[in-house]
Amino acid sequence: MSPTRRALLATGAAFAWARPALARAAAKVVVIGGGFGGATAARALHSGGLDVTLVEVNSTYVSCPFSNEVIAGLQPMAAQRFGYEGLARAGIRLVHAAAIGIDADARRVTLSDGTALAYDRLVLSPGIDLRFDAIPGYDAAAAERMPHAWKAGEQTLLLARQLAAMPEGGTVVLAVPGNPYRCPPGPYERASLIAHVLKTTKPRAKLILLDAKDTFSKQRLFQSAWKALYPTQLEYVPLAEGGQVSAVDPGAMIVRTDFSDYKADVACIIPPQRAGRIAAVAGVADRSGWCPIDPMTFESRLVPGIHVIGDAAIAGAMPKSAFSANAQAKVCADAVIDLLAGRAPETPKLINTCYSLVAPGYGISIAGVYHPAGGVLADVEGAGGISPVDAPMALREQEALYAADWYRTITRQVFG
C-alpha cells in the first residue's frame, strides 16, 4: 500500500463517526475512561441520541502518542495535554471521579465520591496498569529512578530530564517487555529518538536496548535505520541473546538479565502490563489480565452488558494503539446503539495506522485492516501495508508529516 493511500485511510478513519440511529431516548450509557477510546465512544454514543455520562478521574488528559518526542526534546509537554471542555460543549455529561465498583446485575457504577450511576450499557476504556510485580526490584518507587514513561506525564518529563543531565560517554539502558503491551512499536521509536539525542548531544554515549522478544513491529525498517543513522549509539539485544530483564537494582542502577549485568546512567524500564484495574473489578478481565470481547460489538465475553475497547481489550490481530482505540470506539458505539434499538449490529471493518519517528523528519508506518473472523479480529488479507525499506528520504519526510497531521486531526476531533 502506498503512503498516500495509508494517509487517506488514516484520515477517513479519524473522520468516521457513529451512524445516526433512533435508540431509546431514555437509554443510559456510562463510559469509563477518557482517553482516545473512551472520549471517542462518548462522542459517538451522544451523537446517536443516547444519554451519555463519561467518567474520568483526571480533568486533563495526557497523551502517550508523541510523548517520545517530548523525551527527545522535539515536542513541548503542553502539546500532550488536553482538557474535556470540548466534550462538555458537545453536551456530554462529565464526571471527574474514580469508578471503584460495578454491579453488573443491577447495572450500576459506584464512584469514589459515593454516588452511583445507573446504566443500560457500560463501555470500559480503562487503558493499562503496569505490572510492578513482574520484574524483581522494580516497583513504583524504583520507577522514580528508573522511569518507565509508559503512562505519559511526570514520568515522561523525568526521563527527559535524566537524559539531558546524563554525562557524555554515559550508558542508557532501555528494557522492552514481551507481548502484549501498549503500542507495539513505541519502545523502538523511543530507542531511535534517544539514540538521536545521544548522537547530536553526547556522541560518545550509548543506548543498550534489551528486548524480551526476538521480533517486533516494523523490525526491518527500524533496524535498517539504526544501521544507517546510529551505528555506534544503539546496541540491540534480543531475547535469544539475553535481552529479557530478570531483575533490577535501582540503588546501584543495574539492570540484570540471565546473561549479563548492565550498569546504567539512565535506565528506562517498561514493565509488562494488564488492563486497567476497573476491568478486574468489573469481572471482564481473564487470567491473562486482559479482556476477551466479541469482535462484532466489543461486548465482554465474561459479563453481558459491558463493552471493552482500547488497550484493555483482547483484539486479536489489531494492535493496542490510540488509532485502534479510536476505531474500536466508533464500532462499539454503533453496536451499542443498534443493540439498544433492538437491531442486529452490522459486521464491522476496522483500520489501524501506526506512525513512528526514527529521527526528526524521518517517519515510517504500518497499516492494517481487520474484521471479525473465527471469533476474533483478524487481518483482512492484502489490505494492509508498510513503508518500503528502500524508500527515498523524501518519502520518510512525507511520512513524518503524515504522523504530525494524524496527531493534530485525532486530538482535535476527540478533545476539541
Tab-separated table of C-alpha atoms in Angstrom:
chain	number	residue	atom	x	y	z
A	1	MET	CA	0.000	0.000	0.000
A	2	SER	CA	1.326	3.441	-0.878
A	3	PRO	CA	1.970	6.042	1.843
A	4	THR	CA	-0.654	8.246	0.185
A	5	ARG	CA	-3.274	5.531	0.476
A	6	ARG	CA	-2.283	4.928	4.105
A	7	ALA	CA	-2.719	8.620	4.826
A	8	LEU	CA	-6.153	8.643	3.210
A	9	LEU	CA	-7.202	5.584	5.201
A	10	ALA	CA	-5.969	7.231	8.379
A	11	THR	CA	-7.868	10.429	7.676
A	12	GLY	CA	-11.019	8.563	6.747
A	13	ALA	CA	-10.916	6.504	9.918
A	14	ALA	CA	-10.417	9.619	12.020
A	15	PHE	CA	-13.451	11.348	10.492
A	16	ALA	CA	-15.892	8.400	10.606
A	17	TRP	CA	-18.372	8.817	13.463
A	18	ALA	CA	-21.211	6.539	14.515
A	19	ARG	CA	-24.134	6.439	12.101
A	20	PRO	CA	-27.313	8.193	13.253
A	21	ALA	CA	-29.774	5.863	14.930
A	22	LEU	CA	-33.034	6.007	16.809
A	23	ALA	CA	-32.204	4.180	20.020
A	24	ARG	CA	-34.448	4.565	23.048
A	25	ALA	CA	-34.222	8.207	24.118
A	26	ALA	CA	-34.031	7.244	27.789
A	27	ALA	CA	-31.274	4.659	27.340
A	28	LYS	CA	-28.309	5.464	29.560
A	29	VAL	CA	-24.715	4.623	28.685
A	30	VAL	CA	-21.828	5.161	31.068
A	31	VAL	CA	-18.333	5.335	29.601
A	32	ILE	CA	-15.397	4.839	31.979
A	33	GLY	CA	-12.056	6.229	30.821
A	34	GLY	CA	-11.497	9.459	28.913
A	35	GLY	CA	-8.614	8.602	26.597
A	36	PHE	CA	-8.738	8.208	22.832
A	37	GLY	CA	-11.141	5.273	23.133
A	38	GLY	CA	-13.475	6.483	25.863
A	39	ALA	CA	-13.761	10.090	24.693
A	40	THR	CA	-14.435	8.934	21.124
A	41	ALA	CA	-17.066	6.474	22.323
A	42	ALA	CA	-18.783	9.162	24.393
A	43	ARG	CA	-18.993	11.490	21.384
A	44	ALA	CA	-20.279	8.773	19.053
A	45	LEU	CA	-22.872	7.493	21.532
A	46	HIS	CA	-24.068	11.014	22.240
A	47	SER	CA	-24.407	11.707	18.510
A	48	GLY	CA	-26.601	8.587	18.340
A	49	GLY	CA	-29.137	10.137	20.710
A	50	LEU	CA	-28.194	8.330	23.916
A	51	ASP	CA	-27.881	9.720	27.445
A	52	VAL	CA	-24.098	9.531	27.940
A	53	THR	CA	-22.000	10.053	31.050
A	54	LEU	CA	-18.221	9.997	30.727
A	55	VAL	CA	-16.400	9.071	33.950
A	56	GLU	CA	-12.750	10.166	34.040
A	57	VAL	CA	-10.836	10.824	37.242
A	58	ASN	CA	-8.475	13.375	35.673
A	59	SER	CA	-9.545	16.817	34.440
A	60	THR	CA	-6.706	16.840	31.875
A	61	TYR	CA	-5.739	14.002	29.564
A	62	VAL	CA	-2.030	13.482	28.856
A	63	SER	CA	-1.455	11.790	25.517
A	64	CYS	CA	1.003	8.937	25.069
A	65	PRO	CA	1.301	9.296	21.260
A	66	PHE	CA	4.148	11.722	20.542
A	67	SER	CA	5.396	11.549	24.140
A	68	ASN	CA	8.623	10.006	22.827
A	69	GLU	CA	9.149	13.299	21.003
A	70	VAL	CA	8.840	15.094	24.347
A	71	ILE	CA	11.522	12.820	25.820
A	72	ALA	CA	13.808	13.701	22.914
A	73	GLY	CA	13.120	17.430	23.215
A	74	LEU	CA	11.289	17.596	19.870
A	75	GLN	CA	7.848	18.484	21.228
A	76	PRO	CA	6.706	20.501	24.271
A	77	MET	CA	4.780	18.749	27.018
A	78	ALA	CA	1.954	21.231	26.506
A	79	ALA	CA	1.216	19.520	23.165
A	80	GLN	CA	0.347	16.329	25.084
A	81	ARG	CA	-2.265	17.863	27.392
A	82	PHE	CA	-5.953	18.068	26.516
A	83	GLY	CA	-8.960	19.190	28.530
A	84	TYR	CA	-12.519	17.931	28.320
A	85	GLU	CA	-14.204	21.283	27.663
A	86	GLY	CA	-14.897	20.282	24.054
A	87	LEU	CA	-16.849	17.222	25.160
A	88	ALA	CA	-18.799	19.286	27.676
A	89	ARG	CA	-19.665	21.809	24.949
A	90	ALA	CA	-20.951	18.924	22.838
A	91	GLY	CA	-23.451	18.100	25.596
A	92	ILE	CA	-21.720	15.088	27.127
A	93	ARG	CA	-22.077	14.798	30.895
A	94	LEU	CA	-18.645	14.632	32.560
A	95	VAL	CA	-17.904	13.220	35.995
A	96	HIS	CA	-14.355	13.662	37.294
A	97	ALA	CA	-14.236	10.857	39.836
A	98	ALA	CA	-12.832	7.339	40.021
A	99	ALA	CA	-15.073	4.369	39.300
A	100	ILE	CA	-14.492	1.972	42.196
A	101	GLY	CA	-17.285	-0.563	41.840
A	102	ILE	CA	-19.515	-2.116	39.194
A	103	ASP	CA	-22.648	-4.141	39.897
A	104	ALA	CA	-23.336	-5.826	36.569
A	105	ASP	CA	-26.607	-7.385	37.777
A	106	ALA	CA	-28.028	-4.064	38.982
A	107	ARG	CA	-26.269	-2.234	36.115
A	108	ARG	CA	-24.794	0.377	38.417
A	109	VAL	CA	-21.381	2.056	38.721
A	110	THR	CA	-20.179	3.284	42.113
A	111	LEU	CA	-17.874	6.304	42.187
A	112	SER	CA	-15.205	7.385	44.651
A	113	ASP	CA	-17.396	10.259	45.852
A	114	GLY	CA	-20.069	7.790	46.922
A	115	THR	CA	-22.519	8.456	44.114
A	116	ALA	CA	-23.886	5.763	41.842
A	117	LEU	CA	-24.664	5.842	38.122
A	118	ALA	CA	-27.261	3.561	36.562
A	119	TYR	CA	-26.677	2.311	33.034
A	120	ASP	CA	-28.327	0.274	30.309
A	121	ARG	CA	-24.948	-0.387	28.688
A	122	LEU	CA	-21.461	0.231	30.078
A	123	VAL	CA	-18.363	0.950	27.982
A	124	LEU	CA	-14.967	0.485	29.607
A	125	SER	CA	-11.875	2.111	28.128
A	126	PRO	CA	-9.549	1.833	31.139
A	127	GLY	CA	-6.212	1.685	29.348
A	128	ILE	CA	-3.428	-0.203	31.090
A	129	ASP	CA	-1.957	-0.778	34.504
A	130	LEU	CA	1.739	-1.524	34.856
A	131	ARG	CA	2.633	-4.859	36.432
A	132	PHE	CA	5.120	-3.743	39.047
A	133	ASP	CA	5.168	-7.334	40.359
A	134	ALA	CA	6.631	-8.699	37.107
A	135	ILE	CA	10.314	-7.671	37.472
A	136	PRO	CA	12.085	-8.301	40.793
A	137	GLY	CA	13.306	-4.994	42.207
A	138	TYR	CA	11.019	-2.864	40.060
A	139	ASP	CA	8.114	-1.092	41.730
A	140	ALA	CA	6.562	2.377	41.835
A	141	ALA	CA	9.424	3.672	43.977
A	142	ALA	CA	12.028	2.212	41.606
A	143	ALA	CA	10.289	3.985	38.723
A	144	GLU	CA	11.383	7.285	40.259
A	145	ARG	CA	14.982	6.300	39.499
A	146	MET	CA	14.337	4.055	36.504
A	147	PRO	CA	11.302	5.627	34.822
A	148	HIS	CA	9.009	3.619	32.589
A	149	ALA	CA	7.440	6.718	30.988
A	150	TRP	CA	4.771	4.375	29.600
A	151	LYS	CA	1.999	6.486	31.083
A	152	ALA	CA	2.570	10.000	29.834
A	153	GLY	CA	3.018	12.814	32.326
A	154	GLU	CA	5.592	13.331	35.039
A	155	GLN	CA	7.361	10.102	34.082
A	156	THR	CA	7.843	11.490	30.560
A	157	LEU	CA	9.438	14.646	31.932
A	158	LEU	CA	11.555	12.664	34.406
A	159	LEU	CA	13.107	10.568	31.649
A	160	ALA	CA	13.704	13.694	29.543
A	161	ARG	CA	15.482	15.382	32.465
A	162	GLN	CA	17.621	12.329	33.143
A	163	LEU	CA	18.734	12.129	29.515
A	164	ALA	CA	19.586	15.811	29.427
A	165	ALA	CA	21.630	15.533	32.640
A	166	MET	CA	23.465	12.327	31.706
A	167	PRO	CA	27.215	12.871	31.249
A	168	GLU	CA	28.905	12.439	27.895
A	169	GLY	CA	30.024	8.845	27.468
A	170	GLY	CA	27.203	7.539	29.675
A	171	THR	CA	25.009	4.497	29.099
A	172	VAL	CA	21.255	4.379	28.665
A	173	VAL	CA	19.504	1.024	29.148
A	174	LEU	CA	16.003	0.631	27.719
A	175	ALA	CA	14.101	-2.572	28.578
A	176	VAL	CA	11.144	-3.760	26.473
A	177	PRO	CA	8.596	-6.352	27.687
A	178	GLY	CA	7.171	-9.329	25.861
A	179	ASN	CA	3.823	-9.116	24.068
A	180	PRO	CA	1.167	-7.887	24.572
A	181	TYR	CA	1.639	-4.292	25.663
A	182	ARG	CA	0.526	-0.790	24.738
A	183	CYS	CA	1.837	0.493	21.378
A	184	PRO	CA	3.993	-2.347	19.998
A	185	PRO	CA	6.409	-0.101	18.005
A	186	GLY	CA	6.596	2.523	20.754
A	187	PRO	CA	9.741	1.257	22.524
A	188	TYR	CA	11.652	1.133	19.239
A	189	GLU	CA	10.633	4.669	18.336
A	190	ARG	CA	11.808	5.668	21.818
A	191	ALA	CA	15.125	3.902	21.302
A	192	SER	CA	15.533	5.657	17.954
A	193	LEU	CA	14.871	9.119	19.329
A	194	ILE	CA	17.068	8.584	22.387
A	195	ALA	CA	19.833	7.485	20.010
A	196	HIS	CA	19.228	10.702	18.068
A	197	VAL	CA	19.674	12.717	21.269
A	198	LEU	CA	22.911	10.887	22.044
A	199	LYS	CA	24.260	11.310	18.513
A	200	THR	CA	23.594	15.045	18.491
A	201	THR	CA	24.457	15.982	22.088
A	202	LYS	CA	26.560	13.151	23.619
A	203	PRO	CA	28.183	11.294	20.713
A	204	ARG	CA	30.312	9.028	22.925
A	205	ALA	CA	27.256	7.832	24.884
A	206	LYS	CA	25.458	4.578	24.121
A	207	LEU	CA	21.974	3.077	24.306
A	208	ILE	CA	21.543	-0.623	25.058
A	209	LEU	CA	18.111	-1.881	24.012
A	210	LEU	CA	17.152	-5.044	25.925
A	211	ASP	CA	14.200	-6.868	24.378
A	212	ALA	CA	12.156	-9.748	25.790
A	213	LYS	CA	11.302	-10.709	22.172
A	214	ASP	CA	13.213	-11.677	19.042
A	215	THR	CA	10.811	-9.990	16.604
A	216	PHE	CA	8.881	-6.737	16.745
A	217	SER	CA	6.694	-4.402	14.705
A	218	LYS	CA	8.398	-2.679	11.751
A	219	GLN	CA	11.619	-4.512	12.668
A	220	ARG	CA	13.332	-4.341	9.252
A	221	LEU	CA	12.528	-0.644	8.959
A	222	PHE	CA	13.852	0.192	12.404
A	223	GLN	CA	16.985	-1.916	12.153
A	224	SER	CA	17.818	-0.602	8.695
A	225	ALA	CA	17.527	2.940	10.016
A	226	TRP	CA	19.592	2.153	13.123
A	227	LYS	CA	22.388	0.751	10.989
A	228	ALA	CA	22.437	3.875	8.845
A	229	LEU	CA	21.828	6.526	11.494
A	230	TYR	CA	23.045	5.169	14.840
A	231	PRO	CA	25.754	2.525	14.196
A	232	THR	CA	27.724	3.406	17.341
A	233	GLN	CA	24.931	4.775	19.537
A	234	LEU	CA	22.468	1.861	19.637
A	235	GLU	CA	23.070	-1.782	20.559
A	236	TYR	CA	20.091	-4.133	20.221
A	237	VAL	CA	19.983	-7.265	22.417
A	238	PRO	CA	17.075	-9.616	21.529
A	239	LEU	CA	15.668	-12.395	23.676
A	240	ALA	CA	17.864	-15.044	22.052
A	241	GLU	CA	20.981	-13.116	23.069
A	242	GLY	CA	19.883	-12.436	26.643
A	243	GLY	CA	17.624	-9.435	26.223
A	244	GLN	CA	14.994	-10.334	28.814
A	245	VAL	CA	15.392	-8.449	32.091
A	246	SER	CA	15.414	-10.735	35.123
A	247	ALA	CA	15.806	-8.108	37.875
A	248	VAL	CA	16.823	-4.510	38.532
A	249	ASP	CA	18.751	-2.803	41.321
A	250	PRO	CA	17.615	0.845	41.332
A	251	GLY	CA	20.111	1.865	44.030
A	252	ALA	CA	23.093	0.638	42.049
A	253	MET	CA	21.420	1.450	38.684
A	254	ILE	CA	21.976	-2.120	37.473
A	255	VAL	CA	19.713	-3.950	35.022
A	256	ARG	CA	20.164	-7.729	35.146
A	257	THR	CA	19.496	-10.400	32.553
A	258	ASP	CA	20.300	-14.116	32.675
A	259	PHE	CA	23.406	-13.357	30.597
A	260	SER	CA	24.787	-10.037	31.887
A	261	ASP	CA	24.525	-7.140	34.301
A	262	TYR	CA	24.246	-3.683	32.717
A	263	LYS	CA	25.320	-0.597	34.646
A	264	ALA	CA	23.214	2.353	33.567
A	265	ASP	CA	23.474	6.084	33.941
A	266	VAL	CA	19.852	6.268	32.770
A	267	ALA	CA	17.518	3.275	32.791
A	268	CYS	CA	14.062	3.170	31.227
A	269	ILE	CA	12.232	0.016	32.284
A	270	ILE	CA	8.953	-0.700	30.503
A	271	PRO	CA	7.319	-3.479	32.545
A	272	PRO	CA	4.646	-5.962	31.433
A	273	GLN	CA	1.096	-4.638	31.553
A	274	ARG	CA	-2.540	-5.586	32.018
A	275	ALA	CA	-5.930	-3.937	31.614
A	276	GLY	CA	-6.674	-1.005	33.911
A	277	ARG	CA	-7.872	-2.003	37.381
A	278	ILE	CA	-11.582	-1.325	36.850
A	279	ALA	CA	-11.619	-4.187	34.323
A	280	ALA	CA	-10.780	-6.666	37.072
A	281	VAL	CA	-13.293	-5.009	39.404
A	282	ALA	CA	-15.962	-5.437	36.743
A	283	GLY	CA	-15.005	-9.080	36.187
A	284	VAL	CA	-14.273	-8.595	32.484
A	285	ALA	CA	-10.535	-9.412	32.643
A	286	ASP	CA	-9.475	-13.044	32.367
A	287	ARG	CA	-6.388	-14.729	33.844
A	288	SER	CA	-4.171	-13.055	31.259
A	289	GLY	CA	-5.080	-9.689	32.764
A	290	TRP	CA	-6.750	-8.576	29.523
A	291	CYS	CA	-10.397	-8.554	28.434
A	292	PRO	CA	-11.885	-11.041	25.936
A	293	ILE	CA	-14.528	-9.405	23.720
A	294	ASP	CA	-16.964	-10.207	20.940
A	295	PRO	CA	-15.280	-8.697	17.855
A	296	MET	CA	-18.660	-7.707	16.384
A	297	THR	CA	-19.695	-5.475	19.301
A	298	PHE	CA	-16.778	-5.336	21.770
A	299	GLU	CA	-19.145	-6.719	24.402
A	300	SER	CA	-17.346	-8.636	27.117
A	301	ARG	CA	-17.353	-12.409	26.734
A	302	LEU	CA	-17.420	-12.662	30.528
A	303	VAL	CA	-20.048	-10.109	31.643
A	304	PRO	CA	-23.085	-9.198	29.495
A	305	GLY	CA	-23.924	-5.536	29.063
A	306	ILE	CA	-20.331	-4.341	29.431
A	307	HIS	CA	-18.214	-3.433	26.404
A	308	VAL	CA	-14.411	-3.072	26.479
A	309	ILE	CA	-12.382	-1.056	23.969
A	310	GLY	CA	-8.833	0.183	23.534
A	311	ASP	CA	-5.682	-1.158	25.144
A	312	ALA	CA	-7.588	-3.287	27.673
A	313	ALA	CA	-9.346	-5.434	25.053
A	314	ILE	CA	-8.066	-8.682	23.566
A	315	ALA	CA	-8.496	-7.522	19.981
A	316	GLY	CA	-6.856	-10.351	18.055
A	317	ALA	CA	-4.596	-9.093	15.290
A	318	MET	CA	-5.457	-5.442	15.979
A	319	PRO	CA	-2.665	-3.789	17.999
A	320	LYS	CA	-3.048	-1.698	21.128
A	321	SER	CA	-2.780	1.881	19.859
A	322	ALA	CA	-4.563	5.220	20.022
A	323	PHE	CA	-5.663	4.784	16.400
A	324	SER	CA	-7.086	1.341	17.250
A	325	ALA	CA	-8.889	2.656	20.327
A	326	ASN	CA	-10.451	5.448	18.267
A	327	ALA	CA	-11.621	2.998	15.582
A	328	GLN	CA	-12.900	0.454	18.111
A	329	ALA	CA	-14.848	3.149	19.955
A	330	LYS	CA	-16.830	4.009	16.821
A	331	VAL	CA	-17.635	0.373	16.063
A	332	CYS	CA	-18.596	-0.258	19.678
A	333	ALA	CA	-20.814	2.840	19.758
A	334	ASP	CA	-22.625	1.743	16.603
A	335	ALA	CA	-23.164	-1.699	18.132
A	336	VAL	CA	-24.475	-0.272	21.410
A	337	ILE	CA	-26.885	2.000	19.523
A	338	ASP	CA	-28.127	-0.965	17.492
A	339	LEU	CA	-28.483	-3.264	20.499
A	340	LEU	CA	-30.442	-0.673	22.461
A	341	ALA	CA	-32.699	-0.154	19.438
A	342	GLY	CA	-33.283	-3.902	19.102
A	343	ARG	CA	-31.312	-4.250	15.870
A	344	ALA	CA	-28.570	-6.694	14.963
A	345	PRO	CA	-25.216	-4.872	14.683
A	346	GLU	CA	-23.554	-4.798	11.284
A	347	THR	CA	-20.292	-6.648	10.637
A	348	PRO	CA	-17.534	-4.046	11.018
A	349	LYS	CA	-14.210	-3.410	9.353
A	350	LEU	CA	-11.607	-1.530	11.370
A	351	ILE	CA	-8.420	0.274	10.366
A	352	ASN	CA	-5.227	0.944	12.283
A	353	THR	CA	-2.301	3.031	11.063
A	354	CYS	CA	0.774	3.378	13.241
A	355	TYR	CA	3.434	6.002	12.575
A	356	SER	CA	6.880	6.064	14.175
A	357	LEU	CA	9.672	8.616	14.035
A	358	VAL	CA	13.184	7.228	13.692
A	359	ALA	CA	14.698	10.713	13.658
A	360	PRO	CA	13.344	14.237	13.147
A	361	GLY	CA	11.786	14.292	9.693
A	362	TYR	CA	12.185	10.516	9.260
A	363	GLY	CA	8.876	8.649	9.564
A	364	ILE	CA	7.826	5.045	8.964
A	365	SER	CA	4.396	3.472	9.176
A	366	ILE	CA	2.370	0.297	9.107
A	367	ALA	CA	-1.344	-0.017	8.328
A	368	GLY	CA	-3.808	-2.847	8.781
A	369	VAL	CA	-7.480	-3.598	8.156
A	370	TYR	CA	-9.340	-6.012	10.437
A	371	HIS	CA	-12.650	-7.856	10.508
A	372	PRO	CA	-14.350	-10.426	12.738
A	373	ALA	CA	-13.342	-13.954	11.733
A	374	GLY	CA	-13.335	-17.100	13.827
A	375	GLY	CA	-14.430	-15.200	16.927
A	376	VAL	CA	-11.546	-12.713	16.838
A	377	LEU	CA	-10.463	-9.627	14.934
A	378	ALA	CA	-8.325	-10.913	12.059
A	379	ASP	CA	-6.300	-9.231	9.341
A	380	VAL	CA	-8.051	-8.623	6.049
A	381	GLU	CA	-5.572	-10.308	3.738
A	382	GLY	CA	-3.820	-7.958	1.351
A	383	ALA	CA	-5.449	-4.826	2.797
A	384	GLY	CA	-2.588	-3.532	4.929
A	385	GLY	CA	0.751	-2.006	4.067
A	386	ILE	CA	4.118	-0.960	5.420
A	387	SER	CA	6.678	1.640	4.425
A	388	PRO	CA	9.194	0.295	1.904
A	389	VAL	CA	12.608	-0.475	3.371
A	390	ASP	CA	14.427	1.180	0.480
A	391	ALA	CA	12.285	4.343	0.326
A	392	PRO	CA	13.971	7.646	-0.551
A	393	MET	CA	14.390	10.274	2.151
A	394	ALA	CA	11.647	12.379	0.578
A	395	LEU	CA	9.153	9.626	1.429
A	396	ARG	CA	10.467	9.385	5.009
A	397	GLU	CA	9.949	13.129	5.385
A	398	GLN	CA	6.439	12.831	3.974
A	399	GLU	CA	5.564	10.085	6.459
A	400	ALA	CA	6.823	12.238	9.326
A	401	LEU	CA	4.438	14.954	8.145
A	402	TYR	CA	1.599	12.399	7.937
A	403	ALA	CA	2.295	11.456	11.559
A	404	ALA	CA	2.063	15.053	12.735
A	405	ASP	CA	-1.105	15.627	10.678
A	406	TRP	CA	-2.708	12.491	12.125
A	407	TYR	CA	-1.945	13.609	15.676
A	408	ARG	CA	-3.404	17.081	15.127
A	409	THR	CA	-6.503	15.625	13.461
A	410	ILE	CA	-7.315	12.952	16.018
A	411	THR	CA	-6.736	15.118	19.083
A	412	ARG	CA	-8.842	17.933	17.604
A	413	GLN	CA	-11.715	15.597	16.806
A	414	VAL	CA	-11.627	13.680	20.079
A	415	PHE	CA	-10.984	16.500	22.539
A	416	GLY	CA	-11.520	19.729	20.571
